[in-house]
PDB file of C-alpha atoms and ligand atoms in Angstrom:
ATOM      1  CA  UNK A   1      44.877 137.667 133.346  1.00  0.00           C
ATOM      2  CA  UNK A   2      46.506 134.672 131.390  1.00  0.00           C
ATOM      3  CA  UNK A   3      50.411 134.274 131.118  1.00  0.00           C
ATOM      4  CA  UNK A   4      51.795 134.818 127.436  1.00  0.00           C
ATOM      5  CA  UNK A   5      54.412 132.054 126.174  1.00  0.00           C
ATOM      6  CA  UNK A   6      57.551 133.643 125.607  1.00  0.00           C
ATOM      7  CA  UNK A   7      59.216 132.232 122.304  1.00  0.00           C
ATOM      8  CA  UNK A   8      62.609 133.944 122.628  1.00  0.00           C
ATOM      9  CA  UNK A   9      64.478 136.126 124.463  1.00  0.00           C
ATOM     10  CA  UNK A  10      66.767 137.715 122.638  1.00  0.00           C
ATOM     11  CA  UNK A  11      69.565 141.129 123.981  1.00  0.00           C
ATOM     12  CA  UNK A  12      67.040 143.801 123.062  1.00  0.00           C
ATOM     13  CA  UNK A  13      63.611 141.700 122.045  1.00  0.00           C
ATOM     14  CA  UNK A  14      61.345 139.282 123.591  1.00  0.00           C
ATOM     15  CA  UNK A  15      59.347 137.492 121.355  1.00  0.00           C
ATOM     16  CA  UNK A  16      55.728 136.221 122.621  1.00  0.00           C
ATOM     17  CA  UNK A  17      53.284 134.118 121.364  1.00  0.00           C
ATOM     18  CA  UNK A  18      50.946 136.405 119.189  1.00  0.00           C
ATOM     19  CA  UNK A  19      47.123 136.456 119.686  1.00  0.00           C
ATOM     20  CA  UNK A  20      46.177 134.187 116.269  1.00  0.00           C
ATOM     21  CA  UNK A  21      48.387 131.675 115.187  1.00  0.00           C
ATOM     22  CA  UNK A  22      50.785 132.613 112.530  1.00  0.00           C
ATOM     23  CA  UNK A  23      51.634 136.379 114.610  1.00  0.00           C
ATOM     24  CA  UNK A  24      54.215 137.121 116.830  1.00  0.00           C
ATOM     25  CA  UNK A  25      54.318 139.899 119.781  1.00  0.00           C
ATOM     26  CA  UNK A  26      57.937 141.629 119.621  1.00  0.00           C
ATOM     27  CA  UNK A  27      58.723 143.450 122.982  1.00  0.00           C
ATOM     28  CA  UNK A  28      61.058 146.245 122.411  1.00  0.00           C
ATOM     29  CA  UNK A  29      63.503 146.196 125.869  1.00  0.00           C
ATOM     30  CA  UNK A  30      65.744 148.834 127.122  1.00  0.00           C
ATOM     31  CA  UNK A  31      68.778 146.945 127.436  1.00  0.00           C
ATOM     32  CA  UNK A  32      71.772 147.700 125.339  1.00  0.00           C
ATOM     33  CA  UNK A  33      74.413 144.979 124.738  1.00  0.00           C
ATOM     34  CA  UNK A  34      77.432 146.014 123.065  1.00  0.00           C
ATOM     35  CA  UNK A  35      81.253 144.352 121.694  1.00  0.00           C
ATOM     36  CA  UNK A  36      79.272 140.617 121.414  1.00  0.00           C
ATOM     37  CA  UNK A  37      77.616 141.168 124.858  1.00  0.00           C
ATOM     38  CA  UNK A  38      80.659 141.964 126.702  1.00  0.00           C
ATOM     39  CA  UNK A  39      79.183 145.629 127.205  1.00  0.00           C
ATOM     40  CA  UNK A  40      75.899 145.468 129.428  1.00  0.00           C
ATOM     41  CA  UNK A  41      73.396 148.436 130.239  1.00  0.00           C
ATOM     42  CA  UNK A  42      70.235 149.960 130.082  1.00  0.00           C
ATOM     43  CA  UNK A  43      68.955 153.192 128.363  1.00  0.00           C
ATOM     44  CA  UNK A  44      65.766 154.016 129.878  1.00  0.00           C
ATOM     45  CA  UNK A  45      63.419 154.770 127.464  1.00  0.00           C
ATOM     46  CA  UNK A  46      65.218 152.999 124.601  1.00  0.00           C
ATOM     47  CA  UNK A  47      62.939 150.058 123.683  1.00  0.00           C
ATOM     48  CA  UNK A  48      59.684 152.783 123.367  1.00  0.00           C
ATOM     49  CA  UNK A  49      61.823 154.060 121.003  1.00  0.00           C
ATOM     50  CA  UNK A  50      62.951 151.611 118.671  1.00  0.00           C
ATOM     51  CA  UNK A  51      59.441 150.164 118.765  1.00  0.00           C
ATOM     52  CA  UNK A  52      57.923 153.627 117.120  1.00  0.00           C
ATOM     53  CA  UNK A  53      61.000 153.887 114.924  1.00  0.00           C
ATOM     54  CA  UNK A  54      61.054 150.616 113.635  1.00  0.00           C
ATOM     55  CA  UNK A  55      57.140 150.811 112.900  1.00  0.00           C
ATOM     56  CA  UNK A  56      57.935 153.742 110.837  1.00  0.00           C
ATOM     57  CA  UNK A  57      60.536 152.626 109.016  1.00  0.00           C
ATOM     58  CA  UNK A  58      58.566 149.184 108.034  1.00  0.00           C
ATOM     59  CA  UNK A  59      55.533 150.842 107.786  1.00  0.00           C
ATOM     60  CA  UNK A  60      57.110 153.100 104.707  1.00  0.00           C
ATOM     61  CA  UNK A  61      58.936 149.790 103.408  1.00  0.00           C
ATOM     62  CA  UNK A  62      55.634 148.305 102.766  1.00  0.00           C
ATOM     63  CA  UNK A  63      54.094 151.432 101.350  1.00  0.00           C
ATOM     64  CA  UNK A  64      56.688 151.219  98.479  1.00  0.00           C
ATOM     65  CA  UNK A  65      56.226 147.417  98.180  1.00  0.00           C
ATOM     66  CA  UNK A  66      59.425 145.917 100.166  1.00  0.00           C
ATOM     67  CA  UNK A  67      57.374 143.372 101.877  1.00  0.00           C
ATOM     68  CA  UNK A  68      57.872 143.007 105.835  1.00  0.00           C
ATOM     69  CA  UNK A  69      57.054 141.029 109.099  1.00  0.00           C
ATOM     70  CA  UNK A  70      55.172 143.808 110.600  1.00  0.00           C
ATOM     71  CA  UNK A  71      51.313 144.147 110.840  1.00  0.00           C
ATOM     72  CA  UNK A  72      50.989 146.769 113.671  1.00  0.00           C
ATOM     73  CA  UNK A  73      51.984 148.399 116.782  1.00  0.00           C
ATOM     74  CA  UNK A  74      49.779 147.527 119.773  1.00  0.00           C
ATOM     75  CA  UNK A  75      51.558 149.710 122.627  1.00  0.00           C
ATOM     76  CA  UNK A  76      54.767 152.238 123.746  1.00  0.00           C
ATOM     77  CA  UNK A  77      56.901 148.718 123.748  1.00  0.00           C
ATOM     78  CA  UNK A  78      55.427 145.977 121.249  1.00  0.00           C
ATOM     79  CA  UNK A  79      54.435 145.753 118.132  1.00  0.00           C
ATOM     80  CA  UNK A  80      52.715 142.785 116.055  1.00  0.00           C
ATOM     81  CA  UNK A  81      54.624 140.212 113.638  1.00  0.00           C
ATOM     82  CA  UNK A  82      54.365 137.912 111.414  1.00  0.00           C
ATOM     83  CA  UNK A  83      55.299 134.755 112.504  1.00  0.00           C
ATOM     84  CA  UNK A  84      58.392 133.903 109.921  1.00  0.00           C
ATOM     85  CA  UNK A  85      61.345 131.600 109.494  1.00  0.00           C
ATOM     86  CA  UNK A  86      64.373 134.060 110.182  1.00  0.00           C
ATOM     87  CA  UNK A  87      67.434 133.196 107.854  1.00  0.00           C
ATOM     88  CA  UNK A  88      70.651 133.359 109.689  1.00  0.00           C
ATOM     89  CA  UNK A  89      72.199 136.000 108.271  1.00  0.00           C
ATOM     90  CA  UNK A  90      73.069 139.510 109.229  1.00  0.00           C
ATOM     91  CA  UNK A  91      73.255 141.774 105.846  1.00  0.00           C
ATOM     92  CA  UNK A  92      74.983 144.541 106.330  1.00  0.00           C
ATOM     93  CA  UNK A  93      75.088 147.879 103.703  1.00  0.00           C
ATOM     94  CA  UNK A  94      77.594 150.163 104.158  1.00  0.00           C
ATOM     95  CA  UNK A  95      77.736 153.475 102.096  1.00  0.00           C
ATOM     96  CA  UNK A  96      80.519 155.401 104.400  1.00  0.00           C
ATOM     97  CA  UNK A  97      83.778 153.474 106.394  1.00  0.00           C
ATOM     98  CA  UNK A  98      82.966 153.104 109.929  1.00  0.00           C
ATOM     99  CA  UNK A  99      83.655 151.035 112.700  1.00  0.00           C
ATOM    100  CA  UNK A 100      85.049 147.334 112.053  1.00  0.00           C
ATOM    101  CA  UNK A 101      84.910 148.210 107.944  1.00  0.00           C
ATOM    102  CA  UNK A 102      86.997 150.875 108.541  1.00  0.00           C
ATOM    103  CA  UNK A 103      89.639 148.659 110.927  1.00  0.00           C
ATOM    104  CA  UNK A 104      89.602 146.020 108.523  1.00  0.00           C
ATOM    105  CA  UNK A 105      90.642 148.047 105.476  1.00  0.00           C
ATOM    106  CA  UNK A 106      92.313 150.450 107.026  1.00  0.00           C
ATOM    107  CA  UNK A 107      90.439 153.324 106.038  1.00  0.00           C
ATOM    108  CA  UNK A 108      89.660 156.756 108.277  1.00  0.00           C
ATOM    109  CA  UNK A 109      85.878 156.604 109.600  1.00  0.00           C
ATOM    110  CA  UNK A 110      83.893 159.021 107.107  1.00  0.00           C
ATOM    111  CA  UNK A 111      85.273 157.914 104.125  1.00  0.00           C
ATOM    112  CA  UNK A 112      83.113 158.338 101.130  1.00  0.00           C
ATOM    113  CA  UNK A 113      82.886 154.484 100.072  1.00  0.00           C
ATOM    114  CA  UNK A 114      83.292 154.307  96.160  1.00  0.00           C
ATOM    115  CA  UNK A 115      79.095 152.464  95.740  1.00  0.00           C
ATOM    116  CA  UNK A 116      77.307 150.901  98.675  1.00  0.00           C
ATOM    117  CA  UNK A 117      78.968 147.437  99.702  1.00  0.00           C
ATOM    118  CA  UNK A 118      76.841 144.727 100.621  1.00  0.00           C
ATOM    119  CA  UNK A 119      78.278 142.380 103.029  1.00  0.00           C
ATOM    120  CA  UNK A 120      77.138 138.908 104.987  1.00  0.00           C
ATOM    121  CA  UNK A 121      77.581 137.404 108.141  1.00  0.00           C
ATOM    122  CA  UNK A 122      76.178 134.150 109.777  1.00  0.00           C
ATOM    123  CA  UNK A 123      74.091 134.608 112.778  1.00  0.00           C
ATOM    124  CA  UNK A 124      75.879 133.106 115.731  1.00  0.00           C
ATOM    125  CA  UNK A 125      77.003 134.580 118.856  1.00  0.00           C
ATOM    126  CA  UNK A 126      79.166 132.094 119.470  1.00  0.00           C
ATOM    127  CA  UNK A 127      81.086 131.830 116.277  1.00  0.00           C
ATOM    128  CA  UNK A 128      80.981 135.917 116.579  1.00  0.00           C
ATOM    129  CA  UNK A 129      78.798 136.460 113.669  1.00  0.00           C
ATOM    130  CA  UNK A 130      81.376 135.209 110.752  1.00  0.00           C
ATOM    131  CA  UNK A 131      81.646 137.310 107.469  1.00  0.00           C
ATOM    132  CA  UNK A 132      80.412 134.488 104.721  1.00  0.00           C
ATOM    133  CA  UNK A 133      80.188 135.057 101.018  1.00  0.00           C
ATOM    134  CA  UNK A 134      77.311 133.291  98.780  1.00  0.00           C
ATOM    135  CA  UNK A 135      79.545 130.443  98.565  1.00  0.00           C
ATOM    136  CA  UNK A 136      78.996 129.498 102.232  1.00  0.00           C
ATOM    137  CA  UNK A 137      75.218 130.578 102.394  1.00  0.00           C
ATOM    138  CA  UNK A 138      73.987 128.206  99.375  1.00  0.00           C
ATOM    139  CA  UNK A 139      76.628 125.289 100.454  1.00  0.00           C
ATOM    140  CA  UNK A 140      75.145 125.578 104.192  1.00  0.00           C
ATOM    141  CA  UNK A 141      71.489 125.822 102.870  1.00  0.00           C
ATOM    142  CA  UNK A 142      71.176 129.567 104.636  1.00  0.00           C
ATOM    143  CA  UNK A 143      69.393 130.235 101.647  1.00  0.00           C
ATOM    144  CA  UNK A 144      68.827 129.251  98.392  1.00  0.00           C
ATOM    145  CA  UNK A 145      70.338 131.297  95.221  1.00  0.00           C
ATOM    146  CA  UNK A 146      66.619 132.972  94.178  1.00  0.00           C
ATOM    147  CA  UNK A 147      66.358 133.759  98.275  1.00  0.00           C
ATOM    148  CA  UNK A 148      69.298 135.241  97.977  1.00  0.00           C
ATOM    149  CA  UNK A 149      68.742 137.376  94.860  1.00  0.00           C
ATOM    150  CA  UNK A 150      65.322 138.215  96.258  1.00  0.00           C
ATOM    151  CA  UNK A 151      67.667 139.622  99.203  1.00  0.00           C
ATOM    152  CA  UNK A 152      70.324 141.450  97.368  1.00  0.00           C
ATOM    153  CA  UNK A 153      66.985 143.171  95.325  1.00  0.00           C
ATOM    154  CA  UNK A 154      65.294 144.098  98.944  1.00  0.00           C
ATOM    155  CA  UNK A 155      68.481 144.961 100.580  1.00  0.00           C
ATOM    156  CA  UNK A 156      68.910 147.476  97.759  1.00  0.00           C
ATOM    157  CA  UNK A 157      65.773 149.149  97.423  1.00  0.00           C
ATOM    158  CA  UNK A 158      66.155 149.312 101.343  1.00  0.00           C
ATOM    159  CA  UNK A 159      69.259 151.377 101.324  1.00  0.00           C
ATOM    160  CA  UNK A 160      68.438 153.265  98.654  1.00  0.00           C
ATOM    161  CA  UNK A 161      65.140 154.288 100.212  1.00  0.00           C
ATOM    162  CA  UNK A 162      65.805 154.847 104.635  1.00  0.00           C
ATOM    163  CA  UNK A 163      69.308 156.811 102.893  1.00  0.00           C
ATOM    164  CA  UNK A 164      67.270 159.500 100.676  1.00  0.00           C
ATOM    165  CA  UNK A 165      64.932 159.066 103.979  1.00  0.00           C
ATOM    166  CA  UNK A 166      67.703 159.945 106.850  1.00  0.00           C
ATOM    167  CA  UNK A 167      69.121 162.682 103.856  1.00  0.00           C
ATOM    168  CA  UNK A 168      65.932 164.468 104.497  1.00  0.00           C
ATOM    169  CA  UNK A 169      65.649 164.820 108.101  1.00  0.00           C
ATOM    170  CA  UNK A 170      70.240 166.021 108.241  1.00  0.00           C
ATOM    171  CA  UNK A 171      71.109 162.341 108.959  1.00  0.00           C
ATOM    172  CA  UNK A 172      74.011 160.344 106.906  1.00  0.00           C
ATOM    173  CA  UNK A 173      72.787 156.472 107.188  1.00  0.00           C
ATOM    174  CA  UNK A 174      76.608 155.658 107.348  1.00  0.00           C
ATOM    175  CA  UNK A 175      75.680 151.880 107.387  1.00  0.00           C
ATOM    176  CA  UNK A 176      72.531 149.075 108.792  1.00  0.00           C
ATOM    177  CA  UNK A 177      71.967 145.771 109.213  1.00  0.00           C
ATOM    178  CA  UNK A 178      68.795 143.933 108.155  1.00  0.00           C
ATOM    179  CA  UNK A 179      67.653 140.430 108.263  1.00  0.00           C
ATOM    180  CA  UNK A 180      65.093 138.484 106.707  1.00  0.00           C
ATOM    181  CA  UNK A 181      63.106 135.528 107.303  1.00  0.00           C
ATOM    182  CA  UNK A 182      60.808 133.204 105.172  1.00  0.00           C
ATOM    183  CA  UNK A 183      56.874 133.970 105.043  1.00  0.00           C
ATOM    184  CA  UNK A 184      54.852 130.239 104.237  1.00  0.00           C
ATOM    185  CA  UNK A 185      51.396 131.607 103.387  1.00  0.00           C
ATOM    186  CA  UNK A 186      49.697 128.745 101.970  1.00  0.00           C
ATOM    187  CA  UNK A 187      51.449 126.930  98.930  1.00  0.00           C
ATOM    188  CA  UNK A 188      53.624 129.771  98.623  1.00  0.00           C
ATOM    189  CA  UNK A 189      57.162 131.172 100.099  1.00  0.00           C
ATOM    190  CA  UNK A 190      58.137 134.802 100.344  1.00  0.00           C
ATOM    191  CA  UNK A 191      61.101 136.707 101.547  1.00  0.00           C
ATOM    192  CA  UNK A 192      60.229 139.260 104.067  1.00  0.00           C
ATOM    193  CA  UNK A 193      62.319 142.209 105.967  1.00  0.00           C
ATOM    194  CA  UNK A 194      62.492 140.808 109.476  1.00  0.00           C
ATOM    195  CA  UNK A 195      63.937 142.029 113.193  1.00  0.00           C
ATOM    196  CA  UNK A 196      64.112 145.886 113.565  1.00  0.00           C
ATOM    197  CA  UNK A 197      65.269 149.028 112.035  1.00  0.00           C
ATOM    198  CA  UNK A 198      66.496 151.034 114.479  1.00  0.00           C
ATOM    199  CA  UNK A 199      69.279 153.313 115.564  1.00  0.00           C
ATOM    200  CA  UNK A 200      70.755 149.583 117.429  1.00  0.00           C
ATOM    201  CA  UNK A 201      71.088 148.363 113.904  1.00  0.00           C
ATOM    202  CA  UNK A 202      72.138 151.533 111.817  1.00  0.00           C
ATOM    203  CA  UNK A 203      75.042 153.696 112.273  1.00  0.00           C
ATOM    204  CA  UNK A 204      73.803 157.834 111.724  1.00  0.00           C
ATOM    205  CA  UNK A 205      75.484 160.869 111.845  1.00  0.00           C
ATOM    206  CA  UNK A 206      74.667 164.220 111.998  1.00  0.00           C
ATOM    207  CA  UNK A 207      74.908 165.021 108.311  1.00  0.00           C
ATOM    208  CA  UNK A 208      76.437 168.448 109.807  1.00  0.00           C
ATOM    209  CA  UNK A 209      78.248 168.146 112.694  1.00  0.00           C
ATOM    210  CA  UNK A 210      79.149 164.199 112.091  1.00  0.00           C
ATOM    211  CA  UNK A 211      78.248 163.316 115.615  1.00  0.00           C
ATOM    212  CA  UNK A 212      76.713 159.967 115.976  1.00  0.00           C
ATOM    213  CA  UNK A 213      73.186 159.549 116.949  1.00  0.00           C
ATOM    214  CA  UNK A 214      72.972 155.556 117.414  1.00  0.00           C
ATOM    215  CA  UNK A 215      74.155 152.945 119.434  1.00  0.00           C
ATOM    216  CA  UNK A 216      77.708 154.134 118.974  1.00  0.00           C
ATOM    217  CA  UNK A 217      77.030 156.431 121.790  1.00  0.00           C
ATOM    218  CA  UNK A 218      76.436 153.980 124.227  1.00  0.00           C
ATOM    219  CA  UNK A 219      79.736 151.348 122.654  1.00  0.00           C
ATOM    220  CA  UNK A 220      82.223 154.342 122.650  1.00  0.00           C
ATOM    221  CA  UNK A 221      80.598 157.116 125.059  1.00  0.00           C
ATOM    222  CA  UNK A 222      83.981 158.280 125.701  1.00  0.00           C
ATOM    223  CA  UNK A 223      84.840 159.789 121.853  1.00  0.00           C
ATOM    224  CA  UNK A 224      84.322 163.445 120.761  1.00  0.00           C
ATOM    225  CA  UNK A 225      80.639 164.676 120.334  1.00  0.00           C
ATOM    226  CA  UNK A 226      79.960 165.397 117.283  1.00  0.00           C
ATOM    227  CA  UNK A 227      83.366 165.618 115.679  1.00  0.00           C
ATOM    228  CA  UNK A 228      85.081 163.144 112.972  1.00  0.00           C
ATOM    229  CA  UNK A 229      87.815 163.523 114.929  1.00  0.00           C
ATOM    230  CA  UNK A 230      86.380 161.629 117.988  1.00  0.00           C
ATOM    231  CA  UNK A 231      85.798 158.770 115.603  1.00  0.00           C
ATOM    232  CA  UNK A 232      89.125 158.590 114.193  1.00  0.00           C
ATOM    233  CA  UNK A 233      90.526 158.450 117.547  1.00  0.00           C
ATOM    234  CA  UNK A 234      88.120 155.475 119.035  1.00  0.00           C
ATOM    235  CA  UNK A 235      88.746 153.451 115.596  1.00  0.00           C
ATOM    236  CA  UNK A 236      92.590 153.826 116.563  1.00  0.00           C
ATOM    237  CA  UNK A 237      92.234 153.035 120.272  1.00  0.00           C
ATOM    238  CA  UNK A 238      89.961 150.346 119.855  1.00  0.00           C
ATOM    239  CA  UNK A 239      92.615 147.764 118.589  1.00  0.00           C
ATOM    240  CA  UNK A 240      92.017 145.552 121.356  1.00  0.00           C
ATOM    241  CA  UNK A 241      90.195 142.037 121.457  1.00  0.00           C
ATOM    242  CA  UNK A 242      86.349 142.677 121.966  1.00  0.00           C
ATOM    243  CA  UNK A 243      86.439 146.212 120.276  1.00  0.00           C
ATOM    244  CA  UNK A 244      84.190 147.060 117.097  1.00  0.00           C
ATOM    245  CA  UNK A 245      80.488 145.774 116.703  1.00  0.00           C
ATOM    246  CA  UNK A 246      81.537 142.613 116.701  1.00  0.00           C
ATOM    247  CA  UNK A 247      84.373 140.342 117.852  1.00  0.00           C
ATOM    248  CA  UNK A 248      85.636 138.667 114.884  1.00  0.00           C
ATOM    249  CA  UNK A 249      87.426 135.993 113.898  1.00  0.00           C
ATOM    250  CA  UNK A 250      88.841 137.330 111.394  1.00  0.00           C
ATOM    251  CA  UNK A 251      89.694 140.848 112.797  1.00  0.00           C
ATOM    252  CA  UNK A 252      93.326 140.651 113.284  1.00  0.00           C
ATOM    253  CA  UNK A 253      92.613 142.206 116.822  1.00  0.00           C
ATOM    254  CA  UNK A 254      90.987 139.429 117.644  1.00  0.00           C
ATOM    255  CA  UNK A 255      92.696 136.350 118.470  1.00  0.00           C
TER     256      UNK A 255
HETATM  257  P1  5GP B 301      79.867 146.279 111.944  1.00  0.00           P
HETATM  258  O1  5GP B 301      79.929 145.124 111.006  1.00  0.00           O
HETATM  259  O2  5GP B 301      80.704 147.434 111.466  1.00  0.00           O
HETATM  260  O3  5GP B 301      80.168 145.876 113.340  1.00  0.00           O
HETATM  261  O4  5GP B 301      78.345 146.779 111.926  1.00  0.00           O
HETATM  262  C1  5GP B 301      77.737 147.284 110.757  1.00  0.00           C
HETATM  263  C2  5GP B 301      76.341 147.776 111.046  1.00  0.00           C
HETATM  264  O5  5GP B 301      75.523 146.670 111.435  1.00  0.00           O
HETATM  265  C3  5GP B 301      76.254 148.763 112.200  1.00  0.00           C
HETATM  266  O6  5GP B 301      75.283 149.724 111.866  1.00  0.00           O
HETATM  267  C4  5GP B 301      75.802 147.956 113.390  1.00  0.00           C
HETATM  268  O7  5GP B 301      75.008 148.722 114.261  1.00  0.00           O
HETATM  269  C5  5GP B 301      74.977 146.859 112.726  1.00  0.00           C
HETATM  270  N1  5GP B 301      75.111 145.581 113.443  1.00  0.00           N
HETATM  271  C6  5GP B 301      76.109 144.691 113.309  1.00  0.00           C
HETATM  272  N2  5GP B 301      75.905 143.609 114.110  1.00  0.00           N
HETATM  273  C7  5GP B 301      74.766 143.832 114.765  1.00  0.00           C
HETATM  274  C8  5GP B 301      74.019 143.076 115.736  1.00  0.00           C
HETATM  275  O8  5GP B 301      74.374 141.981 116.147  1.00  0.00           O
HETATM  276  N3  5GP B 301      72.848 143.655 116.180  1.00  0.00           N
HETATM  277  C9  5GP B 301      72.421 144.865 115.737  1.00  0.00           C
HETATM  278  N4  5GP B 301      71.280 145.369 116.224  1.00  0.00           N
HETATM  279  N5  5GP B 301      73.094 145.582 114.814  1.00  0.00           N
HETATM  280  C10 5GP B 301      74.251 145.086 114.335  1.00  0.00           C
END
């Protein structure tokens, strides 16, 4: 048995070397980090999870031609990806007020939002994942203006898909984050869906009931089940540094 080099360890994925150069083996763990890593713990069973969920997800992303990392799932926790050059940038689409959104404009969690909002932020724990706007992301070289309106176009097509998708099974996709990364194949460049999709990157509610079936559960375990209520109530008790998804800079809990 040969030792695999591990490329990155990251709070909820390892990456490996894959088996031909080029691929990537993502290891789906079951720790669950929480309030920029302040909030550690383990949900047994969770990586097995978000592997088979993820591989679904991508899997019906390529079948209606948004193109993705992913080439297959070899076992319960890993799955096999295309080696790409990840943009640092977390792109978030929210179509209902939740969470920090919903702190930040002072809105109650649930509300309707007017059209889906698109919003950025630059990958880095340290800095807290700051919101940017294209203005920062083509002066920094993040990405270039086409990546970006190949991103907006994919971003899109990806809400508007995994949100008729959720609609179907009684889930609201409330809001997700994505990321992409840059595919070189030969002389040519392509933007590709990247990471995970998972209920650790989406926020879902029972379209019913309202009560939250992602990682919400294991940041605020403390809120009503299953009643808007319960949400209302954490957004307004969690006014302290380190609440929310992330701790911002520019949250004014956050100093
Ligand atoms: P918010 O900006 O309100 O904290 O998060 C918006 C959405 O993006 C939520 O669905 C949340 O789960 C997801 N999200 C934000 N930051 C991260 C992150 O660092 N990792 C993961 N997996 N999801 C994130």
């Amino acid at each position: 048995m040969s030792r695999r080099r591990r490329i990155y360890e990251g709070k909820a994925k390892t990456l490996f070397e894959g088996p031909e150069p080029g691929t990537i083996v993502q290891y789906f763990k079951d720790d669950a980090t929480a309030f920029n890593n302040q909030k550690k713990g383990t949900i047994t069973g969770k990586g097995v999870i978000n592997n088979r969920i993820s591989e679904f997800l991508m899997t019906k992303l390529g079948e209606i031609g948004v193109p993705t990392h992913f080439i297959r799932r070899l076992n319960m926790r890993e799955q096999l990806i295309r080696q790409v050059e990840i943009i640092p940038l977390e792109v978030v689409v929210r179509n209902v007020a939740a969470g920090s959104f919903a702190k930040r404009f002072g809105l109650e969690e649930g509300t309707q939002l007017p059209r889906s909002i698109m919003e950025f932020f630059y990958k880095n724990d340290e800095l807290a994942d700051p919101m940017v706007t294209e203005e920062h992301i083509t002066a920094f070289g993040w990405a270039t203006p086409q990546d970006l309106d190949d991103i907006v176009a994919l971003t899109l097509r990806v809400n508007d898909f995994l949100f008729g998708l959720f609609l179907g099974c009684g889930i609201k996709l409330i809001d997700f984050k994505i990321e992409f990364g840059r595919l070189y194949e030969d002389d040519m460049v392509r933007i590709v869906l990247a990471d995970e999709i998972s209920p650790d990157s989406c926020l879902l509610w029972d379209l019913r009931t309202n009560e939250k079936l992602d990682k919400d559960r294991f940041r605020r375990p403390r809120q009503g089940r299953g009643s808007l209520s319960g949400g209302r109530a954490a957004a307004r008790h969690s006014h302290r540094p380190g609440a929310g998804r992330r701790a911002r800079p520019h949250d004014p809990a956050v100093k």
